[in-house]
Short mmCIF file of C-alpha atoms and ligand atoms in Angstrom, two decimals:
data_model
loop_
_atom_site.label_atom_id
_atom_site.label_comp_id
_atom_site.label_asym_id
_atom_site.label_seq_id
_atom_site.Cartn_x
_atom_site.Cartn_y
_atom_site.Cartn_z
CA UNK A 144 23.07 -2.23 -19.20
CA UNK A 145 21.86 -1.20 -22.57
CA UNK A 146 18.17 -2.04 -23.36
CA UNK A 147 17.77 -4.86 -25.88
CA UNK A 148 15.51 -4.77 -28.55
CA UNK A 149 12.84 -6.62 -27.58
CA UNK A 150 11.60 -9.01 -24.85
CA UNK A 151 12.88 -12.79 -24.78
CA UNK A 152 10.99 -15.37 -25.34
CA UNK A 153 9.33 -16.58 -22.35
CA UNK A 154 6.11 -19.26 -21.84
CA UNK A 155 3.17 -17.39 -20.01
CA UNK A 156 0.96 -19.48 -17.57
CA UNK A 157 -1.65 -18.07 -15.48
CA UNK A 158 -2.29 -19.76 -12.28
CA UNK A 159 -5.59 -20.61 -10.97
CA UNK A 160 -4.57 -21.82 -7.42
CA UNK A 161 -1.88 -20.70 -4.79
CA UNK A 162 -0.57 -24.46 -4.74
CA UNK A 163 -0.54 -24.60 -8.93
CA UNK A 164 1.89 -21.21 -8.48
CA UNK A 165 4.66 -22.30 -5.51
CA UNK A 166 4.47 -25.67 -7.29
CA UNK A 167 5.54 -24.24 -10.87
CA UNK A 168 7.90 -22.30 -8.75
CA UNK A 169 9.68 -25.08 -7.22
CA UNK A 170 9.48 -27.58 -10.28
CA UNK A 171 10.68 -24.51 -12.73
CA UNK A 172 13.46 -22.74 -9.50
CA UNK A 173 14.90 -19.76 -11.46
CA UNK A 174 13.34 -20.24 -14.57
CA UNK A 175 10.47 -19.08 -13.38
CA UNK A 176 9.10 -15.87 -12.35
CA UNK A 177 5.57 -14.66 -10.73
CA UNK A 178 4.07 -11.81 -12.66
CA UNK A 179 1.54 -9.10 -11.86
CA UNK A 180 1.20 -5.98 -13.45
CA UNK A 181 4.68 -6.74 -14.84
CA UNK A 182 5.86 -2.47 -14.72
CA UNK A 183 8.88 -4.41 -12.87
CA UNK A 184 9.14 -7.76 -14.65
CA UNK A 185 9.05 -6.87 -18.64
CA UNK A 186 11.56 -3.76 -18.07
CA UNK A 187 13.92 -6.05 -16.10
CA UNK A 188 13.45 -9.01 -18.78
CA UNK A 189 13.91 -6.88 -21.65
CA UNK A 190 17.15 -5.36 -20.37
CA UNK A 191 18.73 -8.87 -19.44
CA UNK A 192 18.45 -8.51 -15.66
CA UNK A 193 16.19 -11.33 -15.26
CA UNK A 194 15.96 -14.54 -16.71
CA UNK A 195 13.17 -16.71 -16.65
CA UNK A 196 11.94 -18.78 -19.36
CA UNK A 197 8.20 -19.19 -17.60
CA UNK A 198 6.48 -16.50 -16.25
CA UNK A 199 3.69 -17.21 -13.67
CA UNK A 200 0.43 -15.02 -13.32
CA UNK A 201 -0.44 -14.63 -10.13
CA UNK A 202 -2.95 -11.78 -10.12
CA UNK A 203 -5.81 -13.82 -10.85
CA UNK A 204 -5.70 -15.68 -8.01
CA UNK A 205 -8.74 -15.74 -5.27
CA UNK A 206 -8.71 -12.42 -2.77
CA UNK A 207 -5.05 -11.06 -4.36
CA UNK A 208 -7.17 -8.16 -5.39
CA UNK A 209 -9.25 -8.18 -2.36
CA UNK A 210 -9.32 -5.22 0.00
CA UNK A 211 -10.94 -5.64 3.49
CA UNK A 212 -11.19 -3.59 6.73
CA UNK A 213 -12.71 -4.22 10.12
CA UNK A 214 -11.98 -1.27 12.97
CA UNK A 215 -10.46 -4.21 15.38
CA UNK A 216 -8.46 -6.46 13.12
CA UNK A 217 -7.28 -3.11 11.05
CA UNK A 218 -7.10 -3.82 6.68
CA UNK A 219 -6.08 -6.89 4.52
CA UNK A 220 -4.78 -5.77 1.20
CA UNK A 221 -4.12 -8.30 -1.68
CA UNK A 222 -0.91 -8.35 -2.71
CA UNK A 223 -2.22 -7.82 -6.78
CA UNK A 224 -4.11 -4.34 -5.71
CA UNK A 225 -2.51 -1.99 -7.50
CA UNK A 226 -1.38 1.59 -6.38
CA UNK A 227 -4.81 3.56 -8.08
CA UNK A 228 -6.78 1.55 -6.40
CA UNK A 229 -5.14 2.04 -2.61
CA UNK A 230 -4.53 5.51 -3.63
CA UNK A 231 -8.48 6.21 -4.18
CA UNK A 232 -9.47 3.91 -1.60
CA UNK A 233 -11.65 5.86 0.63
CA UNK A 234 -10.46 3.56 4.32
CA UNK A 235 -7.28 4.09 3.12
CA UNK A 236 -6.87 7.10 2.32
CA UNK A 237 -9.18 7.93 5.81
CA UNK A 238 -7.22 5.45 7.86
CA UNK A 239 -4.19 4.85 6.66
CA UNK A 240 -3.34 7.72 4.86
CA UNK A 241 0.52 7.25 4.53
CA UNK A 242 -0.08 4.65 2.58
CA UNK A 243 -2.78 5.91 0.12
CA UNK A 244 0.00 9.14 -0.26
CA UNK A 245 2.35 6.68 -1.20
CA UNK A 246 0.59 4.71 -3.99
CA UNK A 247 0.18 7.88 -5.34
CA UNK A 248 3.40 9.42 -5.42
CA UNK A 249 4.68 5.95 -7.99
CA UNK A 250 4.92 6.77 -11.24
CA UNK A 251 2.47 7.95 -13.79
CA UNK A 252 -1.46 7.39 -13.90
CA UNK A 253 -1.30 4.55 -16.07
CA UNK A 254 1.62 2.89 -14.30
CA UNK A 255 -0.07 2.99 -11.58
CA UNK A 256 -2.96 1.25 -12.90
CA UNK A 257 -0.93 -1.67 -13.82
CA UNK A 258 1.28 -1.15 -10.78
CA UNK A 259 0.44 -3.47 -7.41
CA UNK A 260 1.53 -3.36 -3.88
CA UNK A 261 2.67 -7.07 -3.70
CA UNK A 262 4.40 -6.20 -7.12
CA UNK A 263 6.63 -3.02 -5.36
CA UNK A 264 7.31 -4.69 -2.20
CA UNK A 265 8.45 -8.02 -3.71
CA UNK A 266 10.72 -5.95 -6.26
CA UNK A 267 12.62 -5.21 -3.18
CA UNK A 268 14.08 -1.40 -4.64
CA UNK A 269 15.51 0.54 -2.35
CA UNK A 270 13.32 3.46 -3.70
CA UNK A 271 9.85 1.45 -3.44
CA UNK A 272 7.59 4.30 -2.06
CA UNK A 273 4.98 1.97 -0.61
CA UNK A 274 8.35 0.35 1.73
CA UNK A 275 8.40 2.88 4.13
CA UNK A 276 4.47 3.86 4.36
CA UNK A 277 4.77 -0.21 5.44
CA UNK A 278 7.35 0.09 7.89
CA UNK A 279 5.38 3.04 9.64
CA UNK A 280 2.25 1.16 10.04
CA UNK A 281 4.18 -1.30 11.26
CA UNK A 282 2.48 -4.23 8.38
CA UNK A 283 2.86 -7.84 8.27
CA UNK A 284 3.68 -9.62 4.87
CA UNK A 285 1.78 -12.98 4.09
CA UNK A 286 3.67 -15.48 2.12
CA UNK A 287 2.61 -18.43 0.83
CA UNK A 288 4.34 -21.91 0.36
CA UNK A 289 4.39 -25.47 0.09
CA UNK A 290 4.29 -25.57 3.43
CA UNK A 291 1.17 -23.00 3.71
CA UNK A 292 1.05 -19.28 4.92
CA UNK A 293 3.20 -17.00 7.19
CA UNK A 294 3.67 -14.03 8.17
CA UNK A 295 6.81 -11.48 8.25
CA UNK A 296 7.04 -8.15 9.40
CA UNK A 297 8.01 -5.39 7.15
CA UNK A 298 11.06 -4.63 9.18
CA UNK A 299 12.18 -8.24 8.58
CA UNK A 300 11.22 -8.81 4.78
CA UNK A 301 13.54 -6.13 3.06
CA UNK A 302 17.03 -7.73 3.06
CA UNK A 303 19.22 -5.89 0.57
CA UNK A 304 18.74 -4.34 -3.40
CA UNK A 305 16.05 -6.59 -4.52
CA UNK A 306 16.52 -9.14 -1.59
CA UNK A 307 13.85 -10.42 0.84
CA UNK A 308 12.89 -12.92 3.39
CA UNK A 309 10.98 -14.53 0.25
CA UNK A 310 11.88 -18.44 0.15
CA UNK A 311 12.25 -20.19 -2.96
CA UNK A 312 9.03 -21.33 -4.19
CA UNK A 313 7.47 -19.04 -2.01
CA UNK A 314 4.66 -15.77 -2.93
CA UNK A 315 3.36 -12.83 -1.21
CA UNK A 316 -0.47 -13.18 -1.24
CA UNK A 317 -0.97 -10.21 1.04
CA UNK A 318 -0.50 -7.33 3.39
CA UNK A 319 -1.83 -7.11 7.04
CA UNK A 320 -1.83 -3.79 8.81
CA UNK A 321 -2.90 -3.72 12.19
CA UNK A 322 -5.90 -1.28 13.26
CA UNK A 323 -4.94 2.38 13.08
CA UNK A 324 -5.90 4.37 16.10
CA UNK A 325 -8.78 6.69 15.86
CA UNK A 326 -5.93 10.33 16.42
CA UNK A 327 -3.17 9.14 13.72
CA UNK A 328 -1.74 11.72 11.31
CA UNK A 329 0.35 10.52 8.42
CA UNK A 330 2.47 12.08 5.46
CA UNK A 331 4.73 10.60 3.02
CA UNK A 332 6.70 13.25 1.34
CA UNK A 333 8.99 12.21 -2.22
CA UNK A 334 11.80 14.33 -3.63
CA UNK A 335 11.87 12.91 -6.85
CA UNK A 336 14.36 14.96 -9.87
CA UNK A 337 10.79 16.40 -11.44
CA UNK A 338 7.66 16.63 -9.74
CA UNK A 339 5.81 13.38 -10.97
CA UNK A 340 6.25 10.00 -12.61
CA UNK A 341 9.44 9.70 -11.14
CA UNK A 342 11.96 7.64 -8.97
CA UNK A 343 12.05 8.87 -5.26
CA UNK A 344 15.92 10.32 -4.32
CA UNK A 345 14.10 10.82 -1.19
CA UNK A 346 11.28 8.49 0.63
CA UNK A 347 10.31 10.36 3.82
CA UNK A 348 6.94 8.44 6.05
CA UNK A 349 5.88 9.64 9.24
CA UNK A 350 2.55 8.77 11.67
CA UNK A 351 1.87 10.27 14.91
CA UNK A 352 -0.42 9.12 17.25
CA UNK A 353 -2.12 10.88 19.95
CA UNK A 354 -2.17 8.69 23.03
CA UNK A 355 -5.48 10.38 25.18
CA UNK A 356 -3.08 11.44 27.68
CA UNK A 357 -1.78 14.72 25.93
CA UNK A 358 1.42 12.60 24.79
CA UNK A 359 2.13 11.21 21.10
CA UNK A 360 4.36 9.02 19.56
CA UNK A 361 5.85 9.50 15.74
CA UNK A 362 7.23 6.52 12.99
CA UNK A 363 9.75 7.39 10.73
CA UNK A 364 11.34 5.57 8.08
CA UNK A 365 13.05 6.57 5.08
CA UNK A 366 13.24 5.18 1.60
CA UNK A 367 16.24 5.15 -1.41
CA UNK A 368 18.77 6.34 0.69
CA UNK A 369 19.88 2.93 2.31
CA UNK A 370 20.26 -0.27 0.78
CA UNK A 371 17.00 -1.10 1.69
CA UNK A 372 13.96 1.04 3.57
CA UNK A 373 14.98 2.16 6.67
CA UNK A 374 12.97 3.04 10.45
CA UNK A 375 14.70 5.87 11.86
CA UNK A 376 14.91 4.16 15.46
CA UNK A 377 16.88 7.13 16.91
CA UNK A 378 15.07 9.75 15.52
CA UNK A 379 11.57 8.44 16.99
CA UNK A 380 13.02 7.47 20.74
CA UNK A 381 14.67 11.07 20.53
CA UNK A 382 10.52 12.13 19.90
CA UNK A 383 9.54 9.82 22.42
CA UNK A 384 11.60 11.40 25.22
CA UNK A 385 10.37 15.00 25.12
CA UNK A 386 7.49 17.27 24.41
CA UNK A 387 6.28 17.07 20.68
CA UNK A 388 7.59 20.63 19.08
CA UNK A 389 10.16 22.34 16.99
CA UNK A 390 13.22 21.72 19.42
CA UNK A 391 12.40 18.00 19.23
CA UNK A 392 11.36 17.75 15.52
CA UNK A 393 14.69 19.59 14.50
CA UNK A 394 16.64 16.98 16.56
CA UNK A 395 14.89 14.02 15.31
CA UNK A 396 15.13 15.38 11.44
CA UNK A 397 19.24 15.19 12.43
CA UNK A 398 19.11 11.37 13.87
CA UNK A 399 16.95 10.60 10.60
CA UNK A 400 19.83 12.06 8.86
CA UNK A 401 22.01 10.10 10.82
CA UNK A 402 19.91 6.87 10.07
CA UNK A 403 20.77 7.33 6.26
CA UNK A 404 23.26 5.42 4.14
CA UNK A 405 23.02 7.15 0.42
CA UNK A 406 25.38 6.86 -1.97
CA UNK A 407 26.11 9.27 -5.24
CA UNK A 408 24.91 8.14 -8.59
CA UNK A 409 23.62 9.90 -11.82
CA UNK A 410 20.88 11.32 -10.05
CA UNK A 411 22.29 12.78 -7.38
CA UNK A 412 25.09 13.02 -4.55
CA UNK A 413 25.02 11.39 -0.57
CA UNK A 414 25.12 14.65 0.40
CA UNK A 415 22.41 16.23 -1.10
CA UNK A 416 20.21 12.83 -0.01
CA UNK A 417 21.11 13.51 3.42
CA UNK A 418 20.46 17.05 3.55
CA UNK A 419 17.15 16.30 2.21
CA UNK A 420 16.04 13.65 4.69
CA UNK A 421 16.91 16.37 7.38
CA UNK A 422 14.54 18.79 5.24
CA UNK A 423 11.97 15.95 4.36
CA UNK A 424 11.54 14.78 7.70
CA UNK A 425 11.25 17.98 9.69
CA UNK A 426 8.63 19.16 7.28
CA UNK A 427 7.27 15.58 7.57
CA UNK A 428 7.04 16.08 11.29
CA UNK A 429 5.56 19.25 11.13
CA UNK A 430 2.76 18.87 9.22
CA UNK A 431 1.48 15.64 11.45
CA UNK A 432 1.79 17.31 14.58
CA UNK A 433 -0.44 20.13 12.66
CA UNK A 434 -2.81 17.75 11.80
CA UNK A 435 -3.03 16.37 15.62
CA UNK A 436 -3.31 19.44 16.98
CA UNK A 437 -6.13 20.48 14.43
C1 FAD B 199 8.31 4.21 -15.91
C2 FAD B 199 8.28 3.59 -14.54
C3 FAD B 199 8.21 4.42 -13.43
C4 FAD B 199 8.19 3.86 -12.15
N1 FAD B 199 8.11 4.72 -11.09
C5 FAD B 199 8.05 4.19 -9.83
C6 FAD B 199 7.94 5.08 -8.71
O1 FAD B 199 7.83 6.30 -8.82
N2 FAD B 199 7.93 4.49 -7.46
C7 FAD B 199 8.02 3.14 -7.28
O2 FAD B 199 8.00 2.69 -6.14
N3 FAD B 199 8.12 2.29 -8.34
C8 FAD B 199 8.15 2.79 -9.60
N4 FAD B 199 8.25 1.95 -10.68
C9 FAD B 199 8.40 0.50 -10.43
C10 FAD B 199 7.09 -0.32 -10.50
O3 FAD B 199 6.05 0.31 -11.21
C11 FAD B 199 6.62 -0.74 -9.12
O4 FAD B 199 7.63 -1.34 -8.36
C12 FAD B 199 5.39 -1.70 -9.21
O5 FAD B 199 4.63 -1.51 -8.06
C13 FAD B 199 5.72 -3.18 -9.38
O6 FAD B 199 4.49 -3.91 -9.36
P1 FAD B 199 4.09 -4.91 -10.53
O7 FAD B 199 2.76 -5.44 -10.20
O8 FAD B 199 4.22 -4.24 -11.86
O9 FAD B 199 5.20 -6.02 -10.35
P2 FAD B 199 5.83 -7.04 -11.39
O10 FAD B 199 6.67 -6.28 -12.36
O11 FAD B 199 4.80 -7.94 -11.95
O12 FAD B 199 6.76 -7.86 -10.39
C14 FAD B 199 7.83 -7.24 -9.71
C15 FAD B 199 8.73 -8.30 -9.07
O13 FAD B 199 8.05 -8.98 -8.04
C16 FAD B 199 7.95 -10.38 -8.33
N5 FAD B 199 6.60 -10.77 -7.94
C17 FAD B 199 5.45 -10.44 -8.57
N6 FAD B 199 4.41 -10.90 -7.89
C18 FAD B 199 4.90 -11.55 -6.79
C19 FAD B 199 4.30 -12.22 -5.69
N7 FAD B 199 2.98 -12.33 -5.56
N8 FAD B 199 5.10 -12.76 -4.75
C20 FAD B 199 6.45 -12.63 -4.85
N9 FAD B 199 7.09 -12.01 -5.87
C21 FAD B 199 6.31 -11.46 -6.83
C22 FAD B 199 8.20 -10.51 -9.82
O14 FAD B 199 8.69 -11.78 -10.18
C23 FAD B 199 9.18 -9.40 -10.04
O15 FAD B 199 10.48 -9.80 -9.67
C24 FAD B 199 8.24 2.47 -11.97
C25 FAD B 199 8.29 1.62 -13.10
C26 FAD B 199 8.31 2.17 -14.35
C27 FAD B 199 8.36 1.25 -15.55
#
C-alpha cells in the first residue's frame, strides 16, 4: 500500500478513567481506536490500514505507566511503559533480563521513547520483539472491560497477524510476570537486515533455570517466523530429557527449527529464517547455560 500524504482526519480524546475508555470503545466499535505512543497507530492510519475516526488516549490513565516488583508476587508493568524505560530498568534488566534485551533491540532511541509494551503486544506483529521475551517468562496479560479485569496468558493472547484474545471494547492495562527464580539466565538474540532500528527476520528468547538439584530447565520461543510468536515446545522437552550441553543444545536448535513457519518476502527467504533460528537458538542456548554455570 502506498503511503498517503498525510494523516486523516480523526477526533482525539484523552481518557481519564478505564470505564470512560471501554465505554467510548463500545459506543464508537470500529471507529475508534486506543492510542499510546502511536509508533503503530499514525503509520497504520496514514497508510489506510486503519480506520478510525476517534482515537482514544489511554496512556494517561492511573498505574499504565506504573512499574512494580515484589520478590514473591514477581513485577507488574503498565501496559503504557515504554521500551527505554524497561530497557534501563534496573529489576528488569537484573531479573528479568530477556525482557529488558528485548525493549532494547525495537527500533531506534527515540522510537523507543515513544514506544510501549502494551502498545507492541496489542499490535499483535508477528515480529513484536517484546512477544517472545513474554512467552518465556511465561506473563499474564490484564485486560480491562465493561465487565472489569482479566487475565490471559501470553500463550493464549496472540491469535494471528494483528489478532488477539482482545474483546471488543476491551484494553490491556497491564503485564504480570510471575517471580523469576533467584539462578535464571536469559538472552534474546534479533537478526534484523542491519544491525539496529530495524524489524526482527529473526526473534530468538531463551531462560534457563537452575533447579538446586544440578538440573535446569530452558524456554524458547521464537518471533517473525510464524504467524504469530511461537514456544518451541519440542525443542525445550528435548532439553528437559537430557543433560544440559552441546549434544542437547544442537538437537533442540533443530526442533526450534522445526517449530518455525516463515514464509519469503522482500526481506528475506523461509529458508534463510529457518537456518537462522537453528543458528539463533543454539547460540541462544549457549550463552545461558554460560551464564549458569558462571
Ligand atoms: C520506524 C519504526 C521502527 C520500528 N521498529 C520496531 C522493532 O524493531 N521492533 C518492534 O517490535 N516494533 C517496532 N516498531 C513498531 C512499534 O514501535 C512497536 O510495536 C510499539 O511498541 C507500539 O507501541 P505504541 O505505544 O506506539 O502503540 P500504538 O501505535 O499507540 O498502538 C498500537 C496498536 O495497539 C492498539 N492499542 C494501543 N493501546 C492499547 C491498549 N491499551 N489496549 C489495547 N490495544 C491498544 C492501538 O489501537 C494500535 O492498534 C517500529 C515502528 C516504527 C515506526
Amino acid at each position: 500500500m502506498f503511503a498517503r500524504p498525510g494523516l486523516p482526519r480523526f477526533d482525539y480524546v484523552q481518557a481519564s478513567t478505564a470505564d470512560e475508555a471501554v465505554t467510548l470503545l463500545q459506543d464508537y466499535g470500529p471507529d475508534a481506536r486506543l492510542l499510546m505512543g502511536g509508533t503503530d497507530l499514525f503509520p497504520g492510519l496514514r497508510e489506510g490500514r486503519f480506520g478510525a475516526r476517534v482515537l482514544i488516549d489511554v496512556k494517561q490513565l492511573p498505574g499504565m505507566r506504573q512499574l512494580d516488583h515484589d520478590d514473591e508476587t514477581g513485577l507488574t508493568i503498565g501496559a503504557a511503559v515504554t521500551m527505554n524505560e524497561l530497557a534501563r530498568h534496573p529489576v528488569v534488566q537484573a531479573r528479568y533480563p530477556v525482557l529488558a534485551q528485548a525493549a532494547g533491540t525495537v527500533a531506534s532511541y527515540q522510537i523507543r521513547n515513544r514506544a510501549t509494551i502494551g502498545g507492541n503486544l496489542c499490535n499483535a506483529s508477528p515480529c513484536a520483539d517484546t512477544a517472545p521475551a513474554t512467552l518465556v517468562l511465561e506473563a499474564e496479560f490484564l485486560l480491562y472491560g465493561l465487565q472489569g479485569e482479566r487475565a490471559v496468558t501470553a500463550g493464549e493472547f496472540f491469535r494471528g497477524p494483528g489478532q488477539t484474545a482482545l474483546r471488543p471494547a476491551e484494553m490491556m492495562v497491564g503485564i504480570r510476570i510471575p517471580a523469576s527464580p533467584s539462578r535464571a539466565a536469559a538472552r534474546y538474540l534479533k537478526l534484523g537486515r542491519c544491525r539496529s532500528g530495524d524489524l526482527s527476520l529473526v526473534g530468538v528468547a531463551v531462560c534457563g533455570f537452575g533447579n538446586g538439584d544440578g538440573r535446569h530447565a530452558f524456554r524458547i520461543a521464537l518471533g517473525s517466523v510464524a504467524p504469530t510468536p511461537v514456544r518451541a515446545s519440542e525443542a525445550e522437552a528435548h532439553l528437559a530429557s537430557q543433560p544440559a550441553g552441546e549434544a542437547a543444545f544442537a538437537g533442540a536448535a533443530e526442533k526450534a527449527m522445526a517449530a518455525s513457519s516463515p514464509i519469503s518476502d522482500v526481506r528475506g527467504t523461509a529458508e534463510y529464517q529457518r537456518a537462522m533460528v537453528r543458528t539463533l537458538t543454539l547460540r541462544a542456548l549457549r550463552d545461558v547455560w554460560a551464564q549458569l554455570l558462571a
